[in-house]
Every structure is written in C-alpha cells, then in structure tokens.
XYZ file of C-alpha atoms in Angstrom:
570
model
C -107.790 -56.197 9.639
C -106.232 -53.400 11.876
C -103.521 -52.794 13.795
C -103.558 -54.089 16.949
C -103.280 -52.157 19.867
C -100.176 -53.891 21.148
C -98.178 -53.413 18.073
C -99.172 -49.743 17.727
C -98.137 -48.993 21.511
C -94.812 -51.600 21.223
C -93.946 -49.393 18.372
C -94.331 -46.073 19.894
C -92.315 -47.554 22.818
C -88.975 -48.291 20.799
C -89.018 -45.203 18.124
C -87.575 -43.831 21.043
C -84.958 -45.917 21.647
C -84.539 -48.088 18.608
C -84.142 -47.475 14.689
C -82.744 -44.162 13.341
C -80.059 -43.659 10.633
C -77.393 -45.925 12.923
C -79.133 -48.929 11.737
C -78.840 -48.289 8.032
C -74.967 -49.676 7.812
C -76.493 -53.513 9.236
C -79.640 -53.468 7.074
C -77.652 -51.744 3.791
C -75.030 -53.764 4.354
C -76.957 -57.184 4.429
C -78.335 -56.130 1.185
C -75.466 -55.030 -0.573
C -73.341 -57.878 0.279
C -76.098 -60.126 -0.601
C -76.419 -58.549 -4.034
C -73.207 -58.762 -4.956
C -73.212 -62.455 -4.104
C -76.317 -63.175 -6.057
C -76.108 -60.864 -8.812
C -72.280 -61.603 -9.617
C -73.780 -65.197 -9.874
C -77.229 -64.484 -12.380
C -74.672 -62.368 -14.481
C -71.770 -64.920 -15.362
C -74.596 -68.241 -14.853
C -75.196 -67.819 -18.151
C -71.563 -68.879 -19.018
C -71.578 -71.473 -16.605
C -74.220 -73.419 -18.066
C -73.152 -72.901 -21.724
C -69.135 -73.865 -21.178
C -69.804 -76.267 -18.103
C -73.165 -77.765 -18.547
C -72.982 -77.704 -22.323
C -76.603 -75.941 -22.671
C -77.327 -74.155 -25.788
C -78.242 -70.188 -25.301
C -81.797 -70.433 -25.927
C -82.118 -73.389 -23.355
C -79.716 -71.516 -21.258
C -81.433 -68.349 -21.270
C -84.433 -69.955 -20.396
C -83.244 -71.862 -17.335
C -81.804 -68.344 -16.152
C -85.503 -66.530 -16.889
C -86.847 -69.411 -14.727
C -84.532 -68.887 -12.000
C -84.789 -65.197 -11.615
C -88.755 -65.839 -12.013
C -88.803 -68.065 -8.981
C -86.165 -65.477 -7.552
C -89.155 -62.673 -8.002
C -92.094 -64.743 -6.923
C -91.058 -66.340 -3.751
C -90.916 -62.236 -2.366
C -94.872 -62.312 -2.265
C -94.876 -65.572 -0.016
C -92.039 -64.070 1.844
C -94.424 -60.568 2.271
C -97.368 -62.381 3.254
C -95.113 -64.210 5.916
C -93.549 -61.235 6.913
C -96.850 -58.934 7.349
C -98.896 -62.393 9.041
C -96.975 -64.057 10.877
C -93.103 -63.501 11.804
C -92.436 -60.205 11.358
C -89.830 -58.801 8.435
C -86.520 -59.721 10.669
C -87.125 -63.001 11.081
C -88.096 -63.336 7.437
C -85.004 -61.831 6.496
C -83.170 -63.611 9.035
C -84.556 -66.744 7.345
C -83.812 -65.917 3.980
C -80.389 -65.219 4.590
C -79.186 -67.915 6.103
C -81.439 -70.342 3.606
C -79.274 -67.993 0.326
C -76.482 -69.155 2.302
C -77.006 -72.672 1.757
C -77.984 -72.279 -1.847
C -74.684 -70.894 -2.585
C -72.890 -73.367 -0.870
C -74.688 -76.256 -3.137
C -73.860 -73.877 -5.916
C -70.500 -73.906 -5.009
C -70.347 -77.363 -4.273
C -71.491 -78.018 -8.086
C -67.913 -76.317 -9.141
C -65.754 -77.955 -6.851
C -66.929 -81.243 -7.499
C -66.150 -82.652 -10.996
C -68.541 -85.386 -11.259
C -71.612 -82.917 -10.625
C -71.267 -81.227 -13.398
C -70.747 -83.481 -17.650
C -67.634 -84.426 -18.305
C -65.558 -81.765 -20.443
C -66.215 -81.537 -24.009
C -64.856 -79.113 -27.253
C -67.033 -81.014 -29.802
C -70.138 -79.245 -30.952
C -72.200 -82.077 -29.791
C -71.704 -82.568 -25.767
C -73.445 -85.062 -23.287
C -75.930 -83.366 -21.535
C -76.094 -82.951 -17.804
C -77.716 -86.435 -16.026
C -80.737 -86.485 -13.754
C -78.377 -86.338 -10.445
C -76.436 -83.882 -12.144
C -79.589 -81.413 -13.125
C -81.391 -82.230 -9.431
C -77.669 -80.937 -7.719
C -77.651 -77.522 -9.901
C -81.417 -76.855 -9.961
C -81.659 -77.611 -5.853
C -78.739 -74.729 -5.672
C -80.839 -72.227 -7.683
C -84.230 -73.158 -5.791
C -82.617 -72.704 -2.273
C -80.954 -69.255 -3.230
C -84.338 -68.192 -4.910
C -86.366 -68.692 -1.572
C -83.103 -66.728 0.178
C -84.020 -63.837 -2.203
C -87.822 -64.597 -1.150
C -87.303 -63.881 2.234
C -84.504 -61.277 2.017
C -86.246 -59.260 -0.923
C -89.666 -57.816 0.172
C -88.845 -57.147 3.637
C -85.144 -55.648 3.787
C -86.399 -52.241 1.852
C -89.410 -51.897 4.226
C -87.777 -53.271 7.350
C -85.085 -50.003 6.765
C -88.036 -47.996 6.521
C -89.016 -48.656 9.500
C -86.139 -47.680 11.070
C -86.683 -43.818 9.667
C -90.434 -43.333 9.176
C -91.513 -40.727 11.704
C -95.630 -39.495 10.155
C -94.951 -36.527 12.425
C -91.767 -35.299 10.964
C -93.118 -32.257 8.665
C -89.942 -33.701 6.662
C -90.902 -37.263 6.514
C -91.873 -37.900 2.848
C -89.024 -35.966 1.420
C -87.045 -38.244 3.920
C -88.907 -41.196 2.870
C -88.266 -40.500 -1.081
C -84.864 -40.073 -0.042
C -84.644 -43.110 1.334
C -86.081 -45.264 -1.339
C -83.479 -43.654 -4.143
C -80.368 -43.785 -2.215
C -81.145 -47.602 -1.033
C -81.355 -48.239 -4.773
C -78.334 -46.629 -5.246
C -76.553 -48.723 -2.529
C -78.269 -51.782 -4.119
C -76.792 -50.008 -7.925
C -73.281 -49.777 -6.598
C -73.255 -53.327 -5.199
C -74.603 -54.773 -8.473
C -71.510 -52.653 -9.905
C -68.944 -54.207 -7.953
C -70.562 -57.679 -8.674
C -70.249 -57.153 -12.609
C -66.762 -55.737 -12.416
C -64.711 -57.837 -9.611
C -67.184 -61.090 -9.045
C -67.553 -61.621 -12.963
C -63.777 -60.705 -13.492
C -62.380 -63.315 -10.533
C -65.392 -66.120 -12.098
C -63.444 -65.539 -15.779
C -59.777 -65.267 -15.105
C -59.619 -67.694 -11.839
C -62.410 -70.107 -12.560
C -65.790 -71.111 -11.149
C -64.347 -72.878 -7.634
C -62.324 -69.130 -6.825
C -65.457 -67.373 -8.649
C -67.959 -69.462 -6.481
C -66.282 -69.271 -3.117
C -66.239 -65.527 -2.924
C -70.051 -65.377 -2.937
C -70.452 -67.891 -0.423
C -67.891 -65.664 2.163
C -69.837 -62.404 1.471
C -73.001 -63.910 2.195
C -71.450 -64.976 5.356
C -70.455 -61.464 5.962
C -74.042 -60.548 4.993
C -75.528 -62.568 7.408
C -73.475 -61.728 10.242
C -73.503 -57.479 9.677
C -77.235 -57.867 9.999
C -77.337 -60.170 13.278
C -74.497 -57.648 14.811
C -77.729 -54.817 14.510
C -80.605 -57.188 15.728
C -80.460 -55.515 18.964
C -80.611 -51.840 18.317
C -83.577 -52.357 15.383
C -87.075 -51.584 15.432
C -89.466 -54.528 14.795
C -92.823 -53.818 13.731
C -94.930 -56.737 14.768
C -96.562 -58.587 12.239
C -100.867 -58.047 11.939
C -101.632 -61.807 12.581
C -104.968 -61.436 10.415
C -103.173 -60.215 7.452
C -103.941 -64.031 5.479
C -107.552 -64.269 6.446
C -108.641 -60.722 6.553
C -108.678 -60.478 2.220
C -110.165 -64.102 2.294
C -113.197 -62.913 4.966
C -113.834 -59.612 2.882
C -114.519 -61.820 -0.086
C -116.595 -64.602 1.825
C -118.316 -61.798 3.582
C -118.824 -59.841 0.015
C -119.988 -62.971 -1.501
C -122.545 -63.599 1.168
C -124.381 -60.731 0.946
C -124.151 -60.758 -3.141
C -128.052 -59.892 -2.956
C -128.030 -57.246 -0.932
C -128.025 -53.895 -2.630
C -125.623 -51.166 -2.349
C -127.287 -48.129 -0.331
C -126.738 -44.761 -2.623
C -124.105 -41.979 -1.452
C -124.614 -40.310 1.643
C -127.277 -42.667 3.058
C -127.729 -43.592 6.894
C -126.458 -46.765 6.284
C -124.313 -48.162 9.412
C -121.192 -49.175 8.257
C -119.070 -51.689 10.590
C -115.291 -49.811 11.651
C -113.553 -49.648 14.834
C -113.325 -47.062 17.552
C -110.834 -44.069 16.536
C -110.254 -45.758 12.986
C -110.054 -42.458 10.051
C -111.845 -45.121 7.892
C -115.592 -44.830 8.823
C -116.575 -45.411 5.540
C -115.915 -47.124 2.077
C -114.965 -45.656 -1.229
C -116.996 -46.001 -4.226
C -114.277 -47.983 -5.699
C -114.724 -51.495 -6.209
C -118.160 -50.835 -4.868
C -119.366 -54.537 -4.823
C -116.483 -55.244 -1.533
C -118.498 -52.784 0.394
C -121.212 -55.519 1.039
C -118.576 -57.498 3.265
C -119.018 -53.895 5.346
C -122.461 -52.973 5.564
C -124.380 -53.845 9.229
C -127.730 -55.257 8.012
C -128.698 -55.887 11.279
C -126.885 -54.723 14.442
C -128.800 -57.042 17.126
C -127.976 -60.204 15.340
C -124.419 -59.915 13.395
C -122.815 -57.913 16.924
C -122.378 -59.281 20.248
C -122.818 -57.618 23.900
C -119.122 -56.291 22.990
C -119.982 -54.681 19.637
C -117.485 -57.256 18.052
C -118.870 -59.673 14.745
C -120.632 -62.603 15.732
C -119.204 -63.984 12.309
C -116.293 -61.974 10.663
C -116.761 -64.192 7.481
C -120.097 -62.253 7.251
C -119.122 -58.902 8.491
C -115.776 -57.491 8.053
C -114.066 -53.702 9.034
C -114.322 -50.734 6.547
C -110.177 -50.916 7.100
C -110.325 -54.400 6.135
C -112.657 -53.475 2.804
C -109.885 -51.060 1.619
C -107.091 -53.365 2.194
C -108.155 -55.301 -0.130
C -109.439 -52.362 -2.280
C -105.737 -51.139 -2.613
C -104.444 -54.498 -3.849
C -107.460 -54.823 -6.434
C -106.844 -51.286 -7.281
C -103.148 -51.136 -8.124
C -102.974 -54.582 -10.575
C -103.833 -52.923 -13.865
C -100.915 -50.598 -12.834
C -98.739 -53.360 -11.633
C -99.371 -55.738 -14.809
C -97.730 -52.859 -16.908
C -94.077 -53.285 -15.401
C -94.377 -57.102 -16.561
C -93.118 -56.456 -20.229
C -90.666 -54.027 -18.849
C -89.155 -56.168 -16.233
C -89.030 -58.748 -19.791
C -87.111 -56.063 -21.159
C -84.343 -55.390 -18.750
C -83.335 -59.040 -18.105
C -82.052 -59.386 -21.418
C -78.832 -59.664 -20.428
C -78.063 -63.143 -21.611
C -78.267 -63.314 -25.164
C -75.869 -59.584 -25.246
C -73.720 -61.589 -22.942
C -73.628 -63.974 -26.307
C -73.282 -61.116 -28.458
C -70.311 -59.210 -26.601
C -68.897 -62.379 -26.576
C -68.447 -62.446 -30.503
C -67.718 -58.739 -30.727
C -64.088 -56.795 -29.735
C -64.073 -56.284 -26.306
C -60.723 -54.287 -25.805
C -60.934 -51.028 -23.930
C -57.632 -49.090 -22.852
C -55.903 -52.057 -23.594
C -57.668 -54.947 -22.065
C -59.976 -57.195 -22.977
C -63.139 -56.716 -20.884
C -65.143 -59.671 -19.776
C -68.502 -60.232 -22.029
C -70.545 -59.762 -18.901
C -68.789 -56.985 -18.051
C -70.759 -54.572 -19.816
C -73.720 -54.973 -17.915
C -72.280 -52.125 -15.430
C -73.286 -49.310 -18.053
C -76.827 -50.012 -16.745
C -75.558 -50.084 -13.154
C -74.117 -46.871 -14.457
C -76.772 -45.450 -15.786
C -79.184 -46.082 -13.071
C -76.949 -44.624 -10.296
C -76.013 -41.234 -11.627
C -79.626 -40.975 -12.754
C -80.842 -40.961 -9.310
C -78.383 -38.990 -7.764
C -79.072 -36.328 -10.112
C -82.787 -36.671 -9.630
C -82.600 -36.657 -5.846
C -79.681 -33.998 -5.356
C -80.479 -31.879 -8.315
C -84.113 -32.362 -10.788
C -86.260 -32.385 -7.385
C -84.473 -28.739 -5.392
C -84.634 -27.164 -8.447
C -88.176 -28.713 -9.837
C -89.899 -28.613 -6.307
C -93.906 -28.472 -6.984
C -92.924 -29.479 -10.582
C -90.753 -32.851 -10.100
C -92.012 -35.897 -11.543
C -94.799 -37.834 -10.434
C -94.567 -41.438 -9.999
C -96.755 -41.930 -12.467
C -94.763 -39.543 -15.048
C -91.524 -41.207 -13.831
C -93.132 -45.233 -14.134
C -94.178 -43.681 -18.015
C -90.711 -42.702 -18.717
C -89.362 -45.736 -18.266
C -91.454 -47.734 -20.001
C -90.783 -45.245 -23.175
C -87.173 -45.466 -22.633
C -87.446 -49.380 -22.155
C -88.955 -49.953 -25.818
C -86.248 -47.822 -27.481
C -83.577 -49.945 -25.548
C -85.116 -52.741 -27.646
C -85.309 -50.603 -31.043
C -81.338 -49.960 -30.424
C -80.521 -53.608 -29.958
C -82.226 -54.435 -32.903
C -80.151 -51.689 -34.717
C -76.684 -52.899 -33.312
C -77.541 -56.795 -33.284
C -78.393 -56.005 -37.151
C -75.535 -54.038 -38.000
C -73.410 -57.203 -35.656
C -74.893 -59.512 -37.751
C -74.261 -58.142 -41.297
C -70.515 -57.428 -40.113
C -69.951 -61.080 -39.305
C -71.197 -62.226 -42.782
C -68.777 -59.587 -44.502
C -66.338 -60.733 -42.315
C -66.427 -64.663 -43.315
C -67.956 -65.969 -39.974
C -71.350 -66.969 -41.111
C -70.904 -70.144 -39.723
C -68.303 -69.710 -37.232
C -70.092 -68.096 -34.263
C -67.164 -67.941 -31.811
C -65.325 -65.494 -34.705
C -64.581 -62.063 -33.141
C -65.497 -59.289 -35.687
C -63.998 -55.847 -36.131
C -66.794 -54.594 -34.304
C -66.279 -52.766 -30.589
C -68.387 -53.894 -28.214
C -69.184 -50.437 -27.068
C -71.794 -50.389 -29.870
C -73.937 -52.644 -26.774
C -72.993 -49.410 -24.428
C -76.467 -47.267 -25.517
C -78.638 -50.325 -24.971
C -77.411 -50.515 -21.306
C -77.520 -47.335 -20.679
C -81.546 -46.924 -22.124
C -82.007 -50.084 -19.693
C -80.574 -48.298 -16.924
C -82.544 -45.518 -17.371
C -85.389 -47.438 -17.840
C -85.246 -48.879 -14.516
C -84.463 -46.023 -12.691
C -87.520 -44.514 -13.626
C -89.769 -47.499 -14.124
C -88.782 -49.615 -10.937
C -88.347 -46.913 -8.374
C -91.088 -45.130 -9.264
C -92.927 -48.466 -8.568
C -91.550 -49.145 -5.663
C -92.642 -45.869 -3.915
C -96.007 -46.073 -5.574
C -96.921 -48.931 -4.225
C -95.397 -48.222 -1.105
C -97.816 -44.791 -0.970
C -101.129 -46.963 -1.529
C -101.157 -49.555 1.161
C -100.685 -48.872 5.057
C -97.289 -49.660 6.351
C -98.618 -52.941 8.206
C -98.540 -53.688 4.286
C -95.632 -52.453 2.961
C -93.755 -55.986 2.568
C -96.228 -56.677 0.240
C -95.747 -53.306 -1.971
C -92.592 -54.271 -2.211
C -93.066 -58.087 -2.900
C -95.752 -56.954 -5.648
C -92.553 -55.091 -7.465
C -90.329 -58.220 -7.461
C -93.985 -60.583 -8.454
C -93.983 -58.424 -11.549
C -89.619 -58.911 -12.012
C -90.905 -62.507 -11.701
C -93.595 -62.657 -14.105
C -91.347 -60.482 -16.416
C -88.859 -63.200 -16.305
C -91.454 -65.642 -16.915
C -92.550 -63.992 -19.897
C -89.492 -64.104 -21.244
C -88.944 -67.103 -21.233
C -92.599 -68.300 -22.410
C -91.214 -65.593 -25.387
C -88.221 -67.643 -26.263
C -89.413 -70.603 -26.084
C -92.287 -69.990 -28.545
C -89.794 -67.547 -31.008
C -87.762 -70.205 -30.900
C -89.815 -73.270 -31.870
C -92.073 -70.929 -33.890
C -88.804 -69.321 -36.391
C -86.679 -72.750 -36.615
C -86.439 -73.338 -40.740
C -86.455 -76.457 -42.272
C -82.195 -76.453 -41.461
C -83.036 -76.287 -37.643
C -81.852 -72.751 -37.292
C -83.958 -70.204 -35.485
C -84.160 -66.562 -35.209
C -82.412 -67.580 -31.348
C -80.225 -70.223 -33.342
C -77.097 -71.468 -31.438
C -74.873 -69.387 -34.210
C -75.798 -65.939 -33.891
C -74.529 -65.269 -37.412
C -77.114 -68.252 -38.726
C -80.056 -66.412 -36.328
C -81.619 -63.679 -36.204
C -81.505 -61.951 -32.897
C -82.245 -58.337 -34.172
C -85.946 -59.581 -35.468
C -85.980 -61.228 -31.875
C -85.329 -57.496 -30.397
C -87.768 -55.980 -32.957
C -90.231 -58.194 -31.460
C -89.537 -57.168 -28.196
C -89.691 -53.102 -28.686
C -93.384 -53.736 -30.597
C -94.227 -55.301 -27.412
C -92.969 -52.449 -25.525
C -94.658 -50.161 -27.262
C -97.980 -52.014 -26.762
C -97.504 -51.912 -23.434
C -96.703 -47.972 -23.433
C -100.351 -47.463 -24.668
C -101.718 -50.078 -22.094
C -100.175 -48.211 -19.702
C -101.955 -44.920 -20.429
C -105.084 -46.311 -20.414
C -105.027 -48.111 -16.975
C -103.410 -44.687 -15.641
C -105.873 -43.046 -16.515
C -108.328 -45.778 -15.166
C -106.617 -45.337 -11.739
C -107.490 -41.790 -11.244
C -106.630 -39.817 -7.979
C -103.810 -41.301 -5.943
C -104.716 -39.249 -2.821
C -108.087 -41.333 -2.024
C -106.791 -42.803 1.163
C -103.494 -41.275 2.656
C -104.340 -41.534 6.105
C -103.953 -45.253 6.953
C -101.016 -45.133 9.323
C -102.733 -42.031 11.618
C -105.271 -44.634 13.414
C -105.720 -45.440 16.682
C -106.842 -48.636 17.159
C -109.058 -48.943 20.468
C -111.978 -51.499 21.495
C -114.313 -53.115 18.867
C -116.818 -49.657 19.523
C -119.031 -49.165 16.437
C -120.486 -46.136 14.769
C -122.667 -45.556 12.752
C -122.755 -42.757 9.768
C-alpha cells in the first residue's frame, strides 16, 4: 500500500502554490464554528431531555454517553473514507453539510410542540412516544455522522496545508500546530458554554436551537470560500484492502517459517521505498512479505501475480503501526470515561448556589473552568515549558501519563465535594427535596474542572501527536480518527458503567447510588468508583508503555519515492 506516484508528484506540484498559513482562517474557522454549534448543544442536551422530554438523569445521561459515542466512532469510518477513497475535503465537505441537517431536525424538535411530551410539573410525566423518540434520536444520528466526517480529517487536512519534511523547523512547526488548533478548538468550546448555554437558558430552546443551526451555516460556507486555494492530498485508493491482503497473505503462508535476522531472504518492496525490510515486531505479518519464489508469485513486470499472497514491506508496517499502537490507545478509554462526566455535575450545580459577582450562573456554565484549564495549559507549555525545557520537555508519553494521573484525582475530588454536597443537603432539610438549593457555592465543582482540563490537555494532545508520529501521513486521518474511537468507546463505557451501577445499587425503596434525588443517591461512591478505575488504568498504562518500547523504529515513511513495481532483494 504506497503512495502512488501521481499523488506524490500532484502534491509536490501545489505546495508551491497552494496551502500555507492563509488557509488556516477557512479550515480553523469551519472547526470552531462547528464546535460551538455542537458542543453548546451536548452541554445544555442534558437539560433538554430532563425538563422537555421528562427523562430521568441516569436515563438521560446515558442517551447523551450514546450520542457522543456514536459522535466518536463514526470518525474511524469517516478516516478510512477519507484516506481510501474521497480524499479529507470532500469528507469534510460531507460532514458538514450532513451536521447541518442534524441540527436543523434538532431544531425542528423545539419549534414544534407536538414532537416533543406534552408539558408536565408532576413527578410522574408521560414519556416521549415512538414518533416522538424516532424525530429526536434521527437529529442526534445525523449530527453524529456530521462530526464523523468533519472530525478525523479537519486536524490533518490543516496539516497538510503546513507540513514541509524539508523545513529543518518542521516538527517544532508541526507541534505547534497541533496545540494551538486545540486551543482554537478550547476557545470555541468556551464561547459555546458561556453564550450558547446562556441564550438556550434565559431565551429558550427555539432561540437556543436556531443559533447553532446559523453558525453551522457560517461553518460551512468559511470552508467552501477556501476550497480553491487548499492543498488536497489525494486519497491512497488501496488503503481498505491493503490491511485485509497483509492478513490473507500472512495467513496463507502460516507454515512457512520466519528466516532468522540478517538472512538472504528476498523480501518483496518497491523501487526507491526506505522500507526494504520488516521489523521484528509483530513478526508473524512478515510472512505476507517474504518472496518464496520469485519466478512464480512475480510477473514479466516484477509486480505480484496475487497481492492476497504477496504484499509490500510498506504495506506489512502499515498494518504493524495500527497493531502496535492499540495497547497504547485502549488506555485513553477510561480517561475519555472520565472527562465526559459532565452531566450528572450539571445535576449537581444545579442543586448547589450558583451566584458569582452577583448573578446566578447557568448549571452548565461551569464546564468552561475545563475549557479554562486546558487553554492556558497549552499556551504555557508551547510559549513557555518547551523554550525553556528544550532537550528536556515532555515526551508524549510523559505528557499522555500525566493526564491520566491528573484524570483519577479529578474523580477522588468529586467524590470529596459530591460527599461534602450531599451531607450539606441532609443538614439542610432537603433529603427528599432534590431541587432544594443548599448554602453550598458551586465553586466547590471549580477544582474538578480544572483537574479535567488538565487532564485533557495532557492526555488528549499528547495522543493526538503520538499517533500522528507513528503512521505515514497518507494515514494520518486515521491517527486522528483512532483518538475520537477511543472518546467513543470512553463514552460507551460510561454508559455500560451507569447502567450496571445503577441497576446493580437500587435498594429495596428503588433508590440507587445514581437515584433521581441526589440527596436519596449516592453519587460520591459513584465517583469513588470511577477514580479506582482510573487508577487501574494508570498502572495498565505503564505496563503497555513499557511494552511499546522505542518510538523512533520507523520515522521515515513520508521520505519515499514511489517508482515502478522494481524489486530487490536483501
């Protein structure tokens, strides 16, 4: 699976001429405006299904886990269709206008009164009906395969634009890139939690709604204005059915055996590929590889009579690098659990004092201490820790580390405040009235955030560019896509988690530790739970880093140049 000679000269042609830091504004833009549409949605929805579709939290917070799930796994189909077939602007293209849509259902939902139950202040509601459900869960579907095709290309397809291998100043440009595109993405989430949440509270859902739907339109057409001045990498069309002929071709020649190191064994590559032979990891792949015998498996032309029997070394690795990074990967799946949490403190802000400076602050709000957090963390890191640190800044591993550490204390602090919430509320008389406020400031949710924030400044972007350094940039949708696969199975997690704490704890009285009345529940054991997960994971973590080794084994993927189907032989 190699880069075909076309793309590799058609991209050379337009560095030239295309790309560059004047196409940031269109791609950044498209992304932030999108974000703030989307993420001043996932914030509030939690409120929209408890007040307007008479949900209960646990049921609520589930539907949301689901949604953002589907929202983080649709990225890896979007990657594969980016890197195969259509290239990342189209993809993006695609999932723009297809958000679009889901935010106009969405909004349709609010300004329609029959689509949503009828209203209701008794504690037991009618539930939403059938067409009512299909309406509301069609909305979140069509905006989660928006964020499929928007996601896992929009990061790489603005890399694109700036990544020059022959710039002596490329990777610090590069690292650059990837924190200040997360701050962009930071401060959009900001403005979503402060104005989109704040117009969706004090002017309702139809007002709250609408203003999505027009920045998405602004969204979509910033990043048409730019389609002519970008450069678009074309897609590798074997990308799908190079992994699948490695592993037919490895399977195959299962009783073959391995030749040892340094033996004259002819290995199949192309002309001028760096990659004349395979690494000793995943050994077993290296059959698919291996030219048994050259008269019968090559034609006249040197090219595979079968490539389901004999593949590239390139195409070997490819696959290698995927295999190799899951154990690393599966370890941001409790952390991504961690930091969408947001829900039940929505619940919890919601029964606590909220006045700052004289106003009352929305519950959800809050969430911009992580937003916060995140942002002056990484302008600190990239304008200040890394000058000063040089040789000595963090390595992406150290950095993916932190933030899981800092992600399980998050959980041991909102098991501290959530307990001291709790007993307040009983002192206070509301035992059994859930909606009473306490004399308890919200701010006691600030530290939480802000460990949250940090978290995933450290854990996520540090991902991110890991991933990014392992596979060749004909993969780098799919880095990305494998970030947001692991914010999806995260999600997923979470809600496997609340379903089962919450069937598992309910007492013979139907309450739960995730009961409807917070003050009945017991939320805190809920985020105990959570930070002795963390911690589990903080161990797993430094075993399969250790497991992973050297990071360095192939950095040369994007220096090829692909010619004929010549072979060598070592």
């Amino acid at each position: 699976m190699e880069i075909s000679i076309d793309q590799e000269k058609s991209t050379q042609q337009v560095t030239s001429k295309k790309g560059g830091v004047r196409t940031m504004p269109f791609i950044i833009a498209n992304e932030t405006f999108e974000k703030v549409a989307s993420v001043g949605l996932h914030i509030n929805m939690i409120l929209y299904l408890l007040y307007e579709y008479h949900f209960d939290p646990a049921t609520g917070a589930i539907i949301i886990f689901l949604w953002n799930a589907m929202s983080n796994f649709m990225p890896i189909f979007g990657a594969f269709l980016s890197d195969s077939l259509l290239g990342r602007f189209r993809v993006i293209a695609g999932g723009t206008l297809m958000e679009l849509l889901g935010l106009v259902v969405l909004w349709l939902t609010a300004i329609i009164r029959r689509a949503r139950p009828p209203e209701c202040h008794a504690q037991a509601c009618p539930t939403p009906t059938p067409p009512q459900l299909l309406l509301l869960i069609s909305s979140l579907a069509l905006t989660a395969l928006g964020a499929g095709g928007i996601r896992p290309c929009s990061i790489a397809f603005g890399a694109d634009q700036i990544n020059h291998p022959e710039n002596p100043q490329n990777e610090r440009n590069m690292k650059s890139f990837f924190n200040w595109y997360y701050v962009s993405v930071g401060i959009s989430v900001m403005v979503a939690v402060i104005f989109i949440v704040y117009i969706q509270a004090k002017y309702g859902w139809i007002v709250g709604f609408g203003i999505p739907v027009g920045l998405m339109i602004v969204s979509a057409t910033v990043f048409f204005l730019g389609s002519l001045l970008y450069v678009k990498v074309k897609p590798n069309k074997s990308l799908f059915t190079g992994f699948a002929q490695v592993i037919a071709a490895a399977w195959k020649n299962r009783h073959l055996a391995l030749p040892p190191n340094n033996s004259e064994t002819s290995w199949y590559f192309k002309n001028g590929s760096n990659l004349v032979e395979p690494t000793n990891k995943a050994r077993y792949l290296n059959k698919a590889c291996m030219i048994k015998n050259r008269e019968r498996e090559l034609d006249s032309d040197g090219i595979p009579v079968d490539p389901w029997n004999l593949c590239t070394v390139r195409q070997v690795e490819e696959l290698k690098a995927i295999i190799k990074v899951l154990p690393m990967w599966s370890t941001g799946i409790i952390v991504a659990t961690i930091t969408s949490q947001h829900s039940f403190s929505v619940v919890q802000a919601g029964s606590m004092d909220r006045h700052l400076f004289g106003l009352e602050l929305p519950p959800t709000s809050f969430s911009v201490f992580l937003i916060l957090s995140l942002t002056i963390w990484v302008a600190i890191y990239d304008r200040l820790l890394i000058p000063l640190l040089k040789s000595r800044a963090l390595t992406l591993k150290h950095r993916m580390g932190a933030g899981l550490v800092l992600s399980c204390l998050a959980m041991v602090v909102a098991a501290l405040v959530e307990r001291k919430r709790r007993n307040e509320a009983i002192k206070e008389g509301f035992i059994d009235n859930p909606k009473g406020v306490v004399h308890m400031s919200a701010m006691w949710l600030v530290p939480q955030y802000c460990l949250t924030g940090l978290a995933e400044a450290l854990n996520a972007i540090g991902q991110i560019e890991f991933y990014y350094s392992q596979f060749p940039k004909t993969m780098s949708s799919i880095a990305v896509a494998l970030f947001y696969l692991g914010l999806g199975m995260g999600n997923l997690v979470a809600s496997i988690i609340v379903k089962v704490v919450n069937v598992g704890t309910r007492r013979s009285n139907g309450v739960s530790w995730l009961s409807t009345n917070l003050n009945r529940g017991h939320y805190d054991y809920y985020y105990a739970l959570l930070s002795i997960l963390s911690f589990i994971n903080v161990l797993y973590f430094l075993l399969c880093s250790w497991i992973y080794g050297n990071t360095q084994d192939i950095n040369n993927w994007d220096d090829e140049q692909e010619a004929d189907h010549d072979i060598h032989k070592i």
